[in-house]
Amino acid sequence: MDNEENKSMPKNPADKAFVVFSYAFSIFMALLGVLPFIMLISGSFTSEAYIINHGYSFFPGEFSLEAYKGIFRNSAKVIDAYEITVFTTAIGILVTLIFTSMTSYVIYRRDFPWRNKLAYFLFFTTLFSGGLTPYYMLMMKLGMKNNIAALIVPHMLSVFNILIVRNFMNGLPYEIVEAAKIDGANDFQIYTTIIMPLIKPVLATIALFVGLELWNQWYQCMLFVSDSKLFTLQYYLYNMLNNATAMKELMSGANVDTSSIDIPQESTKLAMTMIAAGPVLLLYPFVQKYFVKSITVGSVKG
Amino acid sequence: MRRANNVKAYKALKKRSLWQEICRYRVLWLMAMPAIIYVLLFSYTPMAGIVLAFKKYDYASGIFKSPWCGLENFKFFFKSGQAAVVTRNTFLYNIAFIFLGNFLQMITAVFLSEMRNKYSKKLAQTCIFFPYFISWVVVGAFIYNIFSVDYGVLNNILKSMGAEPVNVYTQPRYWPFIITVIDLWKGVGYGSVVYLAAISGLDTSIYEAAEIDGASLVKRVYYITMPMLRSTMITLILLGLGRVFRGNFSMFYQLVGNNGVLYNHTDVIDTFVFRTLLSSNDIGMSAAVGLYQSVLCFVFIMMANGVIKKIDDSSALF
């Protein structure tokens, strides 16, 4: 898609109108995509008093850094959440890449007599599952409650990714494997020295998708973690937003002095949302094209 | 007698050769071992836990010693009327997501591909793709920013026009609309990339021929692009239908949360199972509903795959 040319403008008025409409539609969709986040950013830089009086808006009515300052003054928990998220994301990506590429390599090897059986054995798990309840009880039995492994293990292996990598390998000429065998390389050496360098592009895209999934995860954290030291960033944000709402509902009935209780302010909530989404926002413009490529090149089925 | 001995000897030989075969590929077996152990432990072991659906779970006796209760768990689920509600919601939401989603993704791809300047096209695509990357927690936060009674954008606008503010969090009837729009919005970027790839793979000589024959741009789009995208669309719709009983837990949970007022219109099988397990701690029933969903999903994936196989074998899942 990179060497694509600009298209020329048609001369016929009806066609011109169509092109204009295409622009209008695309711009409209593009605005829908980014406006909510502009609102978030603007709100997080607006003073609390202005939000209370005027509500959220697309431009900061009264510019203020108070919300961010407030978070950084009391930042121990946010930093904890950041550390947990960065750690689980990094380890998760690394383990996934090793597991996925190794398994794909085995079912890619045409001389491996059980390759189809193994592929079905793995693939069947995407068709049928025991459901949440047995899974939850198993994880508890394995000691995953308040264990950082609960945030990594569920993301370590995806059969879907194995199939994508295998499809990619199938595009490589098989002769390289045979040649390496004749040269005396063993199966593991073929994987590390011949296959690995060739599948880097598809591994990179898998790293991106898994990394995004890990960075945005909160569900496993909600299921298995109650110790706030192990909260991921998104789950920390979720808790903050919902405790605030719950608190307010509780307060609205009773005649309680709310000033003594630490309820996050509206602008603080927005600033925290920005901090949780921050790295994705910053990296997005640079990695977006790799995601696009991976959807098209990876020949993902579905 | 001698024959029996021969058979025995042959069997022993064959056994050894299978073992030798395995040994010959021991490196590959070792390399596959992590994945084999992983799915055995985390996917196949829970399948044995399906027995929970037929048991009255007792914490003291554990999974396998708890007493059987037949179909009691299922009976309760179906008789209480919850089965009908959550099944209907899961099905109808997914139908809306699949059909409206694919339509929107396709026309977005068509309009994007008609943009003349490649940089503005890329910029637009980048913006449209953006919501896909944002976690559901953040999306939930910003939905709250729009609809919050006190500070929400919607109510600000309503108030400034002199209208009464609306609290959508107490009004179930708005939610099918809100949830569908949010799903379309978050998925349109990803989906349109698939359609854009299909469009860029189309044979340009057909367009050139049509242009020479005097077909206008609108006609070329309508008579060439759209029909050529039909097979992509059908495959994607069928793949979606295979998952029609799998609700998007993250989305429903983050948008609706534990707001019981809205359940009748927003509860899907996944959120119901989650609540039954973790809020009411009803292990037997949550396992039963989970099994009910797994079976429905299995049947639908098999059917969808069967149909895809008939239409276009190369797009089939297996």
CSV table of C-alpha atoms in Angstrom, one decimal, chain A:
chain,number,residue,atom,x,y,z
A,1,MET,CA,0.0,0.0,0.0
A,2,ASP,CA,3.0,2.3,0.4
A,3,ASN,CA,3.7,2.8,-3.2
A,4,GLU,CA,0.1,3.8,-3.9
A,5,GLU,CA,-0.4,6.8,-6.1
A,6,ASN,CA,-2.7,9.7,-5.7
A,7,LYS,CA,-5.8,9.2,-7.8
A,8,SER,CA,-6.8,11.9,-10.2
A,9,MET,CA,-9.9,13.8,-9.9
A,10,PRO,CA,-12.7,12.8,-12.3
A,11,LYS,CA,-14.0,15.5,-14.7
A,12,ASN,CA,-17.7,14.5,-14.8
A,13,PRO,CA,-19.7,16.6,-12.3
A,14,ALA,CA,-21.7,13.6,-11.0
A,15,ASP,CA,-18.4,11.7,-10.3
A,16,LYS,CA,-17.0,14.9,-8.7
A,17,ALA,CA,-20.0,15.0,-6.4
A,18,PHE,CA,-19.3,11.3,-5.5
A,19,VAL,CA,-15.7,12.1,-4.6
A,20,VAL,CA,-16.8,15.1,-2.5
A,21,PHE,CA,-19.2,12.9,-0.7
A,22,SER,CA,-16.5,10.3,-0.1
A,23,TYR,CA,-14.4,13.0,1.5
A,24,ALA,CA,-17.3,14.2,3.6
A,25,PHE,CA,-18.1,10.7,4.8
A,26,SER,CA,-14.5,9.8,5.6
A,27,ILE,CA,-13.9,13.0,7.4
A,28,PHE,CA,-17.1,12.5,9.4
A,29,MET,CA,-16.0,9.0,10.4
A,30,ALA,CA,-12.5,10.2,11.2
A,31,LEU,CA,-13.9,12.9,13.5
A,32,LEU,CA,-16.1,10.4,15.3
A,33,GLY,CA,-13.0,8.4,15.9
A,34,VAL,CA,-10.9,11.1,17.6
A,35,LEU,CA,-13.4,13.7,19.0
A,36,PRO,CA,-14.2,11.7,22.2
A,37,PHE,CA,-10.5,11.6,23.0
A,38,ILE,CA,-10.1,15.3,22.3
A,39,MET,CA,-12.9,15.8,24.8
A,40,LEU,CA,-11.0,13.7,27.3
A,41,ILE,CA,-7.7,15.5,26.8
A,42,SER,CA,-9.4,18.9,27.0
A,43,GLY,CA,-11.4,17.9,30.1
A,44,SER,CA,-8.3,16.7,31.8
A,45,PHE,CA,-6.7,20.2,31.4
A,46,THR,CA,-9.7,22.1,32.6
A,47,SER,CA,-10.2,23.3,36.1
A,48,GLU,CA,-12.6,21.4,38.3
A,49,ALA,CA,-14.7,24.5,39.0
A,50,TYR,CA,-15.3,25.0,35.3
A,51,ILE,CA,-16.4,21.4,34.7
A,52,ILE,CA,-18.8,21.6,37.6
A,53,ASN,CA,-20.4,24.7,36.2
A,54,HIS,CA,-20.2,24.1,32.5
A,55,GLY,CA,-19.7,20.3,32.1
A,56,TYR,CA,-17.2,18.7,29.7
A,57,SER,CA,-16.4,20.3,26.4
A,58,PHE,CA,-14.1,20.0,23.4
A,59,PHE,CA,-11.8,22.9,24.4
A,60,PRO,CA,-10.4,23.6,27.9
A,61,GLY,CA,-12.6,26.4,29.2
A,62,GLU,CA,-10.1,27.3,31.9
A,63,PHE,CA,-6.7,25.8,31.4
A,64,SER,CA,-5.4,24.0,34.5
A,65,LEU,CA,-2.8,21.4,35.4
A,66,GLU,CA,-4.3,20.8,38.8
A,67,ALA,CA,-5.7,17.4,37.9
A,68,TYR,CA,-2.3,16.0,36.8
A,69,LYS,CA,-0.5,17.7,39.7
A,70,GLY,CA,-3.0,16.0,42.1
A,71,ILE,CA,-2.3,12.6,40.6
A,72,PHE,CA,1.5,13.1,40.8
A,73,ARG,CA,1.4,14.3,44.4
A,74,ASN,CA,-0.3,11.0,45.3
A,75,SER,CA,1.3,8.8,42.8
A,76,ALA,CA,2.5,5.7,44.6
A,77,LYS,CA,-0.5,3.6,43.5
A,78,VAL,CA,-0.4,4.8,39.9
A,79,ILE,CA,3.3,4.0,39.7
A,80,ASP,CA,2.6,0.5,41.1
A,81,ALA,CA,-0.1,0.0,38.4
A,82,TYR,CA,2.3,1.2,35.7
A,83,GLU,CA,5.0,-1.1,36.9
A,84,ILE,CA,2.7,-4.1,37.0
A,85,THR,CA,1.3,-3.3,33.5
A,86,VAL,CA,4.8,-2.8,31.9
A,87,PHE,CA,6.1,-5.9,33.5
A,88,THR,CA,3.2,-8.2,32.5
A,89,THR,CA,3.1,-6.7,29.0
A,90,ALA,CA,6.9,-7.3,28.5
A,91,ILE,CA,7.0,-10.8,29.9
A,92,GLY,CA,3.7,-11.7,28.2
A,93,ILE,CA,5.0,-10.6,24.8
A,94,LEU,CA,8.3,-12.5,25.2
A,95,VAL,CA,6.7,-15.8,26.4
A,96,THR,CA,4.0,-15.6,23.7
A,97,LEU,CA,6.5,-15.1,20.9
A,98,ILE,CA,8.6,-18.1,22.0
A,99,PHE,CA,5.6,-20.4,22.6
A,100,THR,CA,3.8,-19.4,19.4
A,101,SER,CA,6.8,-19.6,17.1
A,102,MET,CA,7.9,-22.9,18.5
A,103,THR,CA,4.5,-24.5,18.3
A,104,SER,CA,3.9,-23.1,14.8
A,105,TYR,CA,7.2,-24.5,13.7
A,106,VAL,CA,6.3,-28.0,14.8
A,107,ILE,CA,3.0,-28.1,12.9
A,108,TYR,CA,4.7,-26.5,10.0
A,109,ARG,CA,7.3,-29.3,9.6
A,110,ARG,CA,5.9,-31.5,6.9
A,111,ASP,CA,7.9,-34.5,7.9
A,112,PHE,CA,6.4,-34.5,11.4
A,113,PRO,CA,3.9,-37.3,11.2
A,114,TRP,CA,1.5,-36.0,13.9
A,115,ARG,CA,1.3,-32.4,12.6
A,116,ASN,CA,-2.3,-32.5,11.6
A,117,LYS,CA,-3.4,-34.3,14.8
A,118,LEU,CA,-1.5,-31.8,16.9
A,119,ALA,CA,-3.1,-28.9,14.9
A,120,TYR,CA,-6.6,-30.3,15.5
A,121,PHE,CA,-5.8,-30.9,19.2
A,122,LEU,CA,-4.9,-27.2,19.5
A,123,PHE,CA,-7.7,-25.9,17.3
A,124,PHE,CA,-10.5,-27.8,19.0
A,125,THR,CA,-10.1,-25.6,22.0
A,126,THR,CA,-11.3,-22.6,19.9
A,127,LEU,CA,-14.5,-24.5,19.1
A,128,PHE,CA,-15.5,-25.8,22.5
A,129,SER,CA,-14.7,-24.7,26.0
A,130,GLY,CA,-15.7,-25.6,29.5
A,131,GLY,CA,-16.8,-22.1,30.1
A,132,LEU,CA,-15.9,-19.5,32.7
A,133,THR,CA,-16.8,-21.5,35.9
A,134,PRO,CA,-14.5,-24.5,35.6
A,135,TYR,CA,-11.7,-22.3,34.3
A,136,TYR,CA,-12.1,-19.9,37.3
A,137,MET,CA,-12.1,-22.8,39.8
A,138,LEU,CA,-9.0,-24.3,38.1
A,139,MET,CA,-7.1,-21.0,38.3
A,140,MET,CA,-8.0,-20.7,42.0
A,141,LYS,CA,-6.8,-24.3,42.6
A,142,LEU,CA,-3.5,-23.4,40.9
A,143,GLY,CA,-3.0,-20.6,43.4
A,144,MET,CA,-3.6,-17.8,40.9
A,145,LYS,CA,-5.5,-15.6,43.4
A,146,ASN,CA,-3.5,-12.5,43.9
A,147,ASN,CA,-0.7,-13.9,41.9
A,148,ILE,CA,0.9,-11.9,39.1
A,149,ALA,CA,1.0,-15.0,37.0
A,150,ALA,CA,-2.8,-14.7,36.6
A,151,LEU,CA,-2.2,-11.6,34.5
A,152,ILE,CA,0.3,-13.3,32.2
A,153,VAL,CA,-0.7,-17.0,31.9
A,154,PRO,CA,-4.1,-16.4,30.2
A,155,HIS,CA,-2.3,-14.5,27.4
A,156,MET,CA,0.6,-16.8,26.9
A,157,LEU,CA,-0.8,-18.9,24.1
A,158,SER,CA,-3.4,-18.2,21.5
A,159,VAL,CA,-4.2,-20.9,19.0
A,160,PHE,CA,-5.3,-18.3,16.6
A,161,ASN,CA,-1.8,-16.7,16.6
A,162,ILE,CA,-0.2,-20.1,16.1
A,163,LEU,CA,-2.3,-20.6,12.9
A,164,ILE,CA,-1.3,-17.1,11.7
A,165,VAL,CA,2.4,-17.8,12.1
A,166,ARG,CA,2.0,-21.3,10.6
A,167,ASN,CA,0.3,-19.8,7.6
A,168,PHE,CA,3.1,-17.3,7.3
A,169,MET,CA,5.7,-20.1,7.4
A,170,ASN,CA,3.8,-22.0,4.8
A,171,GLY,CA,4.7,-19.2,2.5
A,172,LEU,CA,8.4,-19.9,2.9
A,173,PRO,CA,10.1,-22.3,0.5
A,174,TYR,CA,10.3,-25.7,2.3
A,175,GLU,CA,13.6,-26.5,0.6
A,176,ILE,CA,15.4,-24.3,3.1
A,177,VAL,CA,14.4,-26.8,5.9
A,178,GLU,CA,15.5,-29.8,3.8
A,179,ALA,CA,18.7,-28.2,2.8
A,180,ALA,CA,19.5,-27.3,6.4
A,181,LYS,CA,18.8,-30.9,7.4
A,182,ILE,CA,21.2,-32.3,4.8
A,183,ASP,CA,23.8,-29.9,6.2
A,184,GLY,CA,23.4,-31.6,9.5
A,185,ALA,CA,21.4,-29.0,11.4
A,186,ASN,CA,19.1,-30.5,14.1
A,187,ASP,CA,15.4,-29.6,14.4
A,188,PHE,CA,16.0,-27.0,17.0
A,189,GLN,CA,18.8,-25.4,15.1
A,190,ILE,CA,16.7,-25.1,12.0
A,191,TYR,CA,14.1,-23.2,14.1
A,192,THR,CA,16.6,-20.8,15.7
A,193,THR,CA,18.9,-20.1,12.8
A,194,ILE,CA,16.8,-20.5,9.7
A,195,ILE,CA,13.1,-20.0,10.6
A,196,MET,CA,13.3,-17.3,13.3
A,197,PRO,CA,15.0,-14.7,11.2
A,198,LEU,CA,12.5,-15.2,8.4
A,199,ILE,CA,9.4,-15.0,10.5
A,200,LYS,CA,10.3,-11.7,12.2
A,201,PRO,CA,7.7,-9.6,10.4
A,202,VAL,CA,4.8,-11.8,11.5
A,203,LEU,CA,6.2,-12.1,15.0
A,204,ALA,CA,6.4,-8.3,15.2
A,205,THR,CA,2.7,-8.0,14.4
A,206,ILE,CA,1.8,-10.6,16.9
A,207,ALA,CA,3.8,-8.8,19.5
A,208,LEU,CA,1.9,-5.7,18.7
A,209,PHE,CA,-1.5,-7.4,19.1
A,210,VAL,CA,-0.6,-9.3,22.2
A,211,GLY,CA,1.0,-6.2,23.6
A,212,LEU,CA,-2.1,-4.2,23.1
A,213,GLU,CA,-4.2,-6.9,24.7
A,214,LEU,CA,-1.9,-7.1,27.7
A,215,TRP,CA,-1.7,-3.3,28.1
A,216,ASN,CA,-5.5,-3.0,28.0
A,217,GLN,CA,-6.2,-5.9,30.2
A,218,TRP,CA,-8.4,-5.6,33.3
A,219,TYR,CA,-10.7,-8.7,33.1
A,220,GLN,CA,-8.2,-11.3,34.5
A,221,CYS,CA,-7.3,-8.7,37.1
A,222,MET,CA,-10.9,-8.3,38.2
A,223,LEU,CA,-11.3,-12.1,38.3
A,224,PHE,CA,-8.2,-13.0,40.3
A,225,VAL,CA,-6.7,-10.0,41.9
A,226,SER,CA,-8.0,-8.2,45.0
A,227,ASP,CA,-4.7,-6.9,46.2
A,228,SER,CA,-4.4,-3.3,44.9
A,229,LYS,CA,-0.6,-3.6,44.7
A,230,LEU,CA,-1.2,-6.0,41.7
A,231,PHE,CA,-3.8,-3.9,39.9
A,232,THR,CA,-3.1,-3.3,36.2
A,233,LEU,CA,-3.4,0.3,35.0
A,234,GLN,CA,-6.8,-0.2,33.3
A,235,TYR,CA,-8.2,-2.0,36.4
A,236,TYR,CA,-6.9,0.7,38.6
A,237,LEU,CA,-8.6,3.3,36.5
A,238,TYR,CA,-11.8,1.2,36.5
A,239,ASN,CA,-11.8,1.0,40.3
A,240,MET,CA,-11.2,4.7,40.6
A,241,LEU,CA,-14.0,5.6,38.3
A,242,ASN,CA,-16.5,3.2,39.8
A,243,ASN,CA,-15.7,3.9,43.4
A,244,ALA,CA,-16.3,7.5,42.7
A,245,THR,CA,-19.7,6.8,41.2
A,246,ALA,CA,-20.7,4.5,44.0
A,247,MET,CA,-19.5,6.9,46.6
A,248,LYS,CA,-21.5,9.7,45.1
A,249,GLU,CA,-24.7,7.6,44.9
A,250,LEU,CA,-24.2,6.7,48.5
A,251,MET,CA,-23.6,10.3,49.5
A,252,SER,CA,-26.5,11.8,47.6
A,253,GLY,CA,-29.0,10.0,49.9
A,254,ALA,CA,-27.4,10.7,53.2
A,255,ASN,CA,-26.5,14.1,54.6
A,256,VAL,CA,-22.8,13.6,54.8
A,257,ASP,CA,-20.0,16.0,54.6
A,258,THR,CA,-18.2,14.8,51.5
A,259,SER,CA,-15.2,17.1,51.7
A,260,SER,CA,-13.4,14.9,54.2
A,261,ILE,CA,-13.7,11.8,52.0
A,262,ASP,CA,-11.3,11.4,49.1
A,263,ILE,CA,-13.6,11.2,46.1
A,264,PRO,CA,-11.7,11.8,42.8
A,265,GLN,CA,-12.8,15.0,41.1
A,266,GLU,CA,-14.2,15.0,37.6
A,267,SER,CA,-11.0,16.5,36.1
A,268,THR,CA,-8.9,13.9,38.1
A,269,LYS,CA,-10.9,11.1,36.6
A,270,LEU,CA,-10.2,12.4,33.1
A,271,ALA,CA,-6.5,13.0,33.8
A,272,MET,CA,-6.3,9.4,35.1
A,273,THR,CA,-8.0,8.1,32.0
A,274,MET,CA,-5.4,10.0,29.9
A,275,ILE,CA,-2.6,8.5,32.0
A,276,ALA,CA,-3.9,5.0,31.5
A,277,ALA,CA,-4.4,5.4,27.8
A,278,GLY,CA,-1.3,7.6,27.4
A,279,PRO,CA,1.3,5.2,26.0
A,280,VAL,CA,-1.2,3.8,23.5
A,281,LEU,CA,-2.1,7.4,22.4
A,282,LEU,CA,1.6,8.2,22.0
A,283,LEU,CA,2.7,5.1,20.2
A,284,TYR,CA,-0.4,4.8,18.0
A,285,PRO,CA,0.6,7.1,15.1
A,286,PHE,CA,3.9,5.1,14.7
A,287,VAL,CA,2.6,1.6,15.0
A,288,GLN,CA,-0.7,2.0,13.3
A,289,LYS,CA,0.6,1.1,9.9
A,290,TYR,CA,2.1,-2.2,11.2
A,291,PHE,CA,-1.4,-3.2,12.5
A,292,VAL,CA,-2.9,-2.4,9.1
A,293,LYS,CA,-0.2,-4.5,7.4
A,294,SER,CA,-0.7,-7.4,9.7
A,295,ILE,CA,-4.4,-7.6,9.0
A,296,THR,CA,-3.7,-7.6,5.3
A,297,VAL,CA,-0.5,-9.5,5.0
A,298,GLY,CA,-1.0,-12.1,7.8
A,299,SER,CA,-3.8,-13.6,5.7
A,300,VAL,CA,-5.8,-13.9,8.8
A,301,LYS,CA,-8.9,-16.1,8.3
A,302,GLY,CA,-11.7,-14.0,9.6
